[in-house]
């Protein structure tokens, strides 16, 4: 994969970067959004495909992007399709810092060391090219303003931005309310991006864990034979309890 095009995770992080403070908006949920954005980019690159609410690797060839290739290898090692929500909610927190370091290496952001209260060391990040960030935002603005269906990449970016709560950062205040609503509506223009965005929101709401508990409770109520077969769904496919992150 060449670097003539920015990836969806890169664009999502650049959208979240506050040019005034040098920090990222929604840091608590941005890791989840970046994990989802990796799935979208790998799908656009032809490496994975959705199977219902699961993700299956169809081509394990590296993309040339080290962060994406690491995610692709982790997916490949699963050996069977994994639920998008389980993947997004897995132990890959820290993606925000990983991608900030990645953007710095690529020259897209500049790290500016500083101090908090004159004592604690901190690092702010400034976009190296404000025109790049403006162009990313302009794509969303155009889709919101015109109502013309956006391309899948832009639609997925909009869906992910909404899923992690960037709407209030991109379109603040009462005057931005209608734009935030239209940003949410763009989710329908890309089925995969929409599925991933909903998975991100499910993880935030704790739904995968609740589903796992319900499955385990059902297996226990059915007795030991049911508990032994609860790990497989139709066709012998490993279910969420087997591919869940531990």
mmCIF file of C-alpha atoms in Angstrom:
data_model
loop_
_atom_site.group_PDB
_atom_site.id
_atom_site.type_symbol
_atom_site.label_atom_id
_atom_site.label_comp_id
_atom_site.label_asym_id
_atom_site.label_seq_id
_atom_site.Cartn_x
_atom_site.Cartn_y
_atom_site.Cartn_z
ATOM 1 C CA UNK A 1 0.000 0.000 0.000
ATOM 2 C CA UNK A 2 1.538 3.276 -1.067
ATOM 3 C CA UNK A 3 1.471 6.449 0.996
ATOM 4 C CA UNK A 4 -0.174 8.581 -1.688
ATOM 5 C CA UNK A 5 -3.412 8.130 0.270
ATOM 6 C CA UNK A 6 -3.832 8.609 3.997
ATOM 7 C CA UNK A 7 -5.392 5.678 5.793
ATOM 8 C CA UNK A 8 -8.694 5.892 7.654
ATOM 9 C CA UNK A 9 -6.976 5.555 11.086
ATOM 10 C CA UNK A 10 -4.577 8.359 10.188
ATOM 11 C CA UNK A 11 -7.424 10.625 9.081
ATOM 12 C CA UNK A 12 -9.502 9.838 12.164
ATOM 13 C CA UNK A 13 -6.624 10.791 14.444
ATOM 14 C CA UNK A 14 -5.895 13.973 12.482
ATOM 15 C CA UNK A 15 -9.570 14.934 12.797
ATOM 16 C CA UNK A 16 -9.347 14.429 16.564
ATOM 17 C CA UNK A 17 -6.204 16.545 16.936
ATOM 18 C CA UNK A 18 -6.947 19.935 18.472
ATOM 19 C CA UNK A 19 -4.790 22.577 16.732
ATOM 20 C CA UNK A 20 -4.946 24.868 19.774
ATOM 21 C CA UNK A 21 -4.006 22.487 22.576
ATOM 22 C CA UNK A 22 -2.047 19.885 20.617
ATOM 23 C CA UNK A 23 -4.059 17.139 22.314
ATOM 24 C CA UNK A 24 -6.644 14.717 20.932
ATOM 25 C CA UNK A 25 -10.364 14.982 21.555
ATOM 26 C CA UNK A 26 -12.214 11.993 23.024
ATOM 27 C CA UNK A 27 -9.037 10.189 24.196
ATOM 28 C CA UNK A 28 -11.046 7.599 26.159
ATOM 29 C CA UNK A 29 -12.878 6.322 23.066
ATOM 30 C CA UNK A 30 -10.412 7.173 20.315
ATOM 31 C CA UNK A 31 -8.478 3.913 20.777
ATOM 32 C CA UNK A 32 -11.679 1.991 20.014
ATOM 33 C CA UNK A 33 -12.308 4.112 16.938
ATOM 34 C CA UNK A 34 -8.762 3.568 15.684
ATOM 35 C CA UNK A 35 -9.130 -0.206 16.084
ATOM 36 C CA UNK A 36 -12.340 0.000 14.065
ATOM 37 C CA UNK A 37 -10.677 2.244 11.477
ATOM 38 C CA UNK A 38 -8.000 -0.415 10.984
ATOM 39 C CA UNK A 39 -10.720 -2.902 10.062
ATOM 40 C CA UNK A 40 -12.185 -0.458 7.543
ATOM 41 C CA UNK A 41 -8.790 0.209 5.951
ATOM 42 C CA UNK A 42 -7.929 -3.492 5.775
ATOM 43 C CA UNK A 43 -11.263 -4.091 4.061
ATOM 44 C CA UNK A 44 -10.636 -1.300 1.565
ATOM 45 C CA UNK A 45 -7.239 -2.914 0.889
ATOM 46 C CA UNK A 46 -8.922 -6.250 0.142
ATOM 47 C CA UNK A 47 -7.374 -8.062 3.126
ATOM 48 C CA UNK A 48 -10.541 -8.771 5.116
ATOM 49 C CA UNK A 49 -14.267 -9.112 4.430
ATOM 50 C CA UNK A 50 -17.298 -8.942 6.709
ATOM 51 C CA UNK A 51 -19.256 -12.124 7.413
ATOM 52 C CA UNK A 52 -22.320 -10.886 9.229
ATOM 53 C CA UNK A 53 -20.961 -9.215 12.352
ATOM 54 C CA UNK A 54 -17.643 -11.034 12.003
ATOM 55 C CA UNK A 55 -14.437 -10.219 10.167
ATOM 56 C CA UNK A 56 -12.604 -12.817 8.052
ATOM 57 C CA UNK A 57 -9.107 -12.564 6.582
ATOM 58 C CA UNK A 58 -9.136 -13.363 2.855
ATOM 59 C CA UNK A 59 -5.634 -12.156 1.932
ATOM 60 C CA UNK A 60 -2.795 -12.207 4.456
ATOM 61 C CA UNK A 61 -0.301 -10.400 2.219
ATOM 62 C CA UNK A 62 1.180 -7.360 4.033
ATOM 63 C CA UNK A 63 -0.042 -3.928 3.030
ATOM 64 C CA UNK A 64 3.289 -2.212 3.620
ATOM 65 C CA UNK A 65 1.843 -0.177 6.501
ATOM 66 C CA UNK A 66 3.399 -1.531 9.733
ATOM 67 C CA UNK A 67 0.474 -0.643 11.994
ATOM 68 C CA UNK A 68 -2.070 -2.215 9.650
ATOM 69 C CA UNK A 69 0.114 -5.248 9.040
ATOM 70 C CA UNK A 70 0.375 -5.890 12.778
ATOM 71 C CA UNK A 71 -3.423 -5.831 13.037
ATOM 72 C CA UNK A 72 -3.731 -8.075 9.977
ATOM 73 C CA UNK A 73 -1.336 -10.613 11.487
ATOM 74 C CA UNK A 74 -3.262 -10.663 14.760
ATOM 75 C CA UNK A 75 -6.471 -11.292 12.836
ATOM 76 C CA UNK A 76 -4.826 -14.037 10.786
ATOM 77 C CA UNK A 77 -3.634 -15.811 13.920
ATOM 78 C CA UNK A 78 -7.219 -16.105 15.127
ATOM 79 C CA UNK A 79 -7.729 -18.775 12.475
ATOM 80 C CA UNK A 80 -11.482 -18.103 12.205
ATOM 81 C CA UNK A 81 -13.693 -15.036 11.721
ATOM 82 C CA UNK A 82 -13.853 -12.808 14.771
ATOM 83 C CA UNK A 83 -16.698 -10.567 15.868
ATOM 84 C CA UNK A 84 -15.929 -6.934 15.109
ATOM 85 C CA UNK A 85 -16.940 -5.851 18.616
ATOM 86 C CA UNK A 86 -14.631 -8.412 20.241
ATOM 87 C CA UNK A 87 -11.736 -7.291 18.087
ATOM 88 C CA UNK A 88 -12.339 -3.591 18.748
ATOM 89 C CA UNK A 89 -12.712 -4.173 22.493
ATOM 90 C CA UNK A 90 -9.603 -6.347 22.703
ATOM 91 C CA UNK A 91 -6.331 -5.578 24.505
ATOM 92 C CA UNK A 92 -5.001 -3.129 21.922
ATOM 93 C CA UNK A 93 -5.563 0.030 23.917
ATOM 94 C CA UNK A 94 -2.763 2.492 23.345
ATOM 95 C CA UNK A 95 -3.437 2.778 19.605
ATOM 96 C CA UNK A 96 -3.708 6.543 19.975
ATOM 97 C CA UNK A 97 -0.073 6.794 21.076
ATOM 98 C CA UNK A 98 0.962 4.204 18.491
ATOM 99 C CA UNK A 99 -0.618 6.255 15.724
ATOM 100 C CA UNK A 100 0.704 9.563 17.039
ATOM 101 C CA UNK A 101 4.211 8.083 16.882
ATOM 102 C CA UNK A 102 3.401 6.716 13.421
ATOM 103 C CA UNK A 103 2.196 10.119 12.184
ATOM 104 C CA UNK A 104 5.330 11.730 13.596
ATOM 105 C CA UNK A 105 7.556 9.246 11.732
ATOM 106 C CA UNK A 106 5.604 9.950 8.540
ATOM 107 C CA UNK A 107 6.020 13.698 9.015
ATOM 108 C CA UNK A 108 2.283 14.355 9.389
ATOM 109 C CA UNK A 109 2.597 15.740 12.927
ATOM 110 C CA UNK A 110 5.355 17.341 14.961
ATOM 111 C CA UNK A 111 5.864 16.452 18.613
ATOM 112 C CA UNK A 112 6.320 19.507 20.866
ATOM 113 C CA UNK A 113 7.637 18.697 24.363
ATOM 114 C CA UNK A 114 6.333 20.741 27.255
ATOM 115 C CA UNK A 115 5.385 20.661 30.925
ATOM 116 C CA UNK A 116 2.164 20.604 32.919
ATOM 117 C CA UNK A 117 2.175 23.064 35.833
ATOM 118 C CA UNK A 118 5.822 23.667 35.052
ATOM 119 C CA UNK A 119 6.768 20.242 36.422
ATOM 120 C CA UNK A 120 5.260 17.196 34.710
ATOM 121 C CA UNK A 121 6.608 16.476 31.216
ATOM 122 C CA UNK A 122 4.054 16.290 28.421
ATOM 123 C CA UNK A 123 3.996 16.201 24.640
ATOM 124 C CA UNK A 124 1.722 18.153 22.343
ATOM 125 C CA UNK A 125 1.272 17.310 18.691
ATOM 126 C CA UNK A 126 0.857 19.833 15.911
ATOM 127 C CA UNK A 127 -0.224 18.923 12.387
ATOM 128 C CA UNK A 128 2.647 19.545 9.998
ATOM 129 C CA UNK A 129 0.278 20.701 7.252
ATOM 130 C CA UNK A 130 -2.897 22.502 8.287
ATOM 131 C CA UNK A 131 -4.159 22.200 4.711
ATOM 132 C CA UNK A 132 -4.227 18.414 5.092
ATOM 133 C CA UNK A 133 -6.467 18.584 8.139
ATOM 134 C CA UNK A 134 -8.664 21.189 6.463
ATOM 135 C CA UNK A 135 -9.060 18.956 3.402
ATOM 136 C CA UNK A 136 -10.163 15.992 5.557
ATOM 137 C CA UNK A 137 -12.714 18.148 7.377
ATOM 138 C CA UNK A 138 -13.891 19.632 4.070
ATOM 139 C CA UNK A 139 -14.848 16.186 2.795
ATOM 140 C CA UNK A 140 -17.136 15.713 5.777
ATOM 141 C CA UNK A 141 -18.500 19.261 5.457
ATOM 142 C CA UNK A 142 -19.308 18.692 1.780
ATOM 143 C CA UNK A 143 -21.122 15.426 2.458
ATOM 144 C CA UNK A 144 -23.106 17.052 5.280
ATOM 145 C CA UNK A 145 -23.941 20.219 3.353
ATOM 146 C CA UNK A 146 -24.823 18.765 -0.051
ATOM 147 C CA UNK A 147 -26.449 15.493 0.928
ATOM 148 C CA UNK A 148 -24.644 13.813 -1.979
ATOM 149 C CA UNK A 149 -23.656 10.240 -1.009
ATOM 150 C CA UNK A 150 -19.947 10.300 -0.123
ATOM 151 C CA UNK A 151 -17.382 7.750 -1.218
ATOM 152 C CA UNK A 152 -17.007 4.712 1.079
ATOM 153 C CA UNK A 153 -13.827 6.049 2.680
ATOM 154 C CA UNK A 154 -15.435 9.345 3.646
ATOM 155 C CA UNK A 155 -18.643 7.633 4.781
ATOM 156 C CA UNK A 156 -16.663 5.254 7.009
ATOM 157 C CA UNK A 157 -14.647 8.140 8.427
ATOM 158 C CA UNK A 158 -17.860 10.005 9.243
ATOM 159 C CA UNK A 159 -19.360 6.915 10.892
ATOM 160 C CA UNK A 160 -16.271 6.389 13.034
ATOM 161 C CA UNK A 161 -16.050 10.078 13.954
ATOM 162 C CA UNK A 162 -19.646 9.906 15.163
ATOM 163 C CA UNK A 163 -19.100 6.622 17.013
ATOM 164 C CA UNK A 164 -16.291 8.013 19.189
ATOM 165 C CA UNK A 165 -18.046 11.324 19.867
ATOM 166 C CA UNK A 166 -16.008 13.612 17.622
ATOM 167 C CA UNK A 167 -19.152 15.312 16.368
ATOM 168 C CA UNK A 168 -19.157 17.794 19.249
ATOM 169 C CA UNK A 169 -15.464 18.509 18.588
ATOM 170 C CA UNK A 170 -15.946 19.042 14.844
ATOM 171 C CA UNK A 171 -19.312 20.832 15.061
ATOM 172 C CA UNK A 172 -19.583 22.337 18.562
ATOM 173 C CA UNK A 173 -22.418 24.120 20.287
ATOM 174 C CA UNK A 174 -26.067 24.554 19.420
ATOM 175 C CA UNK A 175 -25.153 25.876 15.987
ATOM 176 C CA UNK A 176 -23.490 22.563 15.189
ATOM 177 C CA UNK A 177 -26.425 20.396 16.244
ATOM 178 C CA UNK A 178 -27.825 19.850 12.733
ATOM 179 C CA UNK A 179 -24.344 19.069 11.380
ATOM 180 C CA UNK A 180 -23.804 16.508 14.131
ATOM 181 C CA UNK A 181 -27.099 14.898 13.221
ATOM 182 C CA UNK A 182 -26.177 14.737 9.537
ATOM 183 C CA UNK A 183 -22.753 13.362 10.425
ATOM 184 C CA UNK A 184 -24.507 10.505 12.207
ATOM 185 C CA UNK A 185 -26.761 9.932 9.192
ATOM 186 C CA UNK A 186 -23.758 9.414 6.876
ATOM 187 C CA UNK A 187 -23.301 6.036 8.549
ATOM 188 C CA UNK A 188 -25.799 4.512 6.103
ATOM 189 C CA UNK A 189 -23.629 5.096 3.037
ATOM 190 C CA UNK A 190 -21.009 2.468 3.864
ATOM 191 C CA UNK A 191 -22.264 -0.884 5.215
ATOM 192 C CA UNK A 192 -18.899 -2.005 6.592
ATOM 193 C CA UNK A 193 -18.121 1.376 8.122
ATOM 194 C CA UNK A 194 -21.579 1.393 9.665
ATOM 195 C CA UNK A 195 -21.143 -2.104 11.087
ATOM 196 C CA UNK A 196 -17.761 -1.204 12.558
ATOM 197 C CA UNK A 197 -19.055 2.086 13.964
ATOM 198 C CA UNK A 198 -21.947 0.287 15.671
ATOM 199 C CA UNK A 199 -19.455 -2.235 17.071
ATOM 200 C CA UNK A 200 -17.423 0.658 18.518
ATOM 201 C CA UNK A 201 -20.542 2.026 20.199
ATOM 202 C CA UNK A 202 -21.489 -1.443 21.463
ATOM 203 C CA UNK A 203 -18.080 -1.802 23.114
ATOM 204 C CA UNK A 204 -18.498 1.595 24.779
ATOM 205 C CA UNK A 205 -21.876 0.465 26.101
ATOM 206 C CA UNK A 206 -20.502 -2.856 27.319
ATOM 207 C CA UNK A 207 -22.795 -4.926 25.079
ATOM 208 C CA UNK A 208 -20.279 -7.624 24.046
ATOM 209 C CA UNK A 209 -19.572 -8.467 27.673
ATOM 210 C CA UNK A 210 -23.287 -8.677 28.378
ATOM 211 C CA UNK A 211 -23.775 -10.986 25.396
ATOM 212 C CA UNK A 212 -20.955 -13.220 26.579
ATOM 213 C CA UNK A 213 -22.471 -13.462 30.043
ATOM 214 C CA UNK A 214 -25.880 -14.288 28.590
ATOM 215 C CA UNK A 215 -24.380 -17.073 26.445
ATOM 216 C CA UNK A 216 -22.539 -18.536 29.419
ATOM 217 C CA UNK A 217 -25.655 -18.394 31.583
ATOM 218 C CA UNK A 218 -27.680 -20.147 28.870
ATOM 219 C CA UNK A 219 -25.053 -22.881 28.553
ATOM 220 C CA UNK A 220 -24.986 -23.432 32.291
ATOM 221 C CA UNK A 221 -28.782 -23.644 32.455
ATOM 222 C CA UNK A 222 -28.801 -26.280 29.718
ATOM 223 C CA UNK A 223 -26.417 -28.572 31.643
ATOM 224 C CA UNK A 224 -22.966 -29.813 30.797
ATOM 225 C CA UNK A 225 -23.710 -31.112 27.263
ATOM 226 C CA UNK A 226 -25.040 -27.687 26.295
ATOM 227 C CA UNK A 227 -22.028 -26.020 27.860
ATOM 228 C CA UNK A 228 -19.694 -28.160 25.769
ATOM 229 C CA UNK A 229 -21.427 -27.223 22.520
ATOM 230 C CA UNK A 230 -21.965 -23.560 23.361
ATOM 231 C CA UNK A 231 -18.540 -22.718 21.970
ATOM 232 C CA UNK A 232 -19.673 -23.426 18.394
ATOM 233 C CA UNK A 233 -22.323 -21.847 16.260
ATOM 234 C CA UNK A 234 -23.895 -23.039 13.053
ATOM 235 C CA UNK A 235 -21.635 -24.987 10.741
ATOM 236 C CA UNK A 236 -19.113 -25.576 13.503
ATOM 237 C CA UNK A 237 -17.846 -21.985 13.439
ATOM 238 C CA UNK A 238 -16.230 -20.876 16.654
ATOM 239 C CA UNK A 239 -18.570 -18.499 18.429
ATOM 240 C CA UNK A 240 -17.894 -15.320 20.396
ATOM 241 C CA UNK A 241 -17.055 -17.211 23.561
ATOM 242 C CA UNK A 242 -14.182 -18.891 21.775
ATOM 243 C CA UNK A 243 -12.890 -15.884 19.853
ATOM 244 C CA UNK A 244 -13.463 -13.352 22.612
ATOM 245 C CA UNK A 245 -10.387 -11.511 23.777
ATOM 246 C CA UNK A 246 -8.611 -12.866 26.812
#
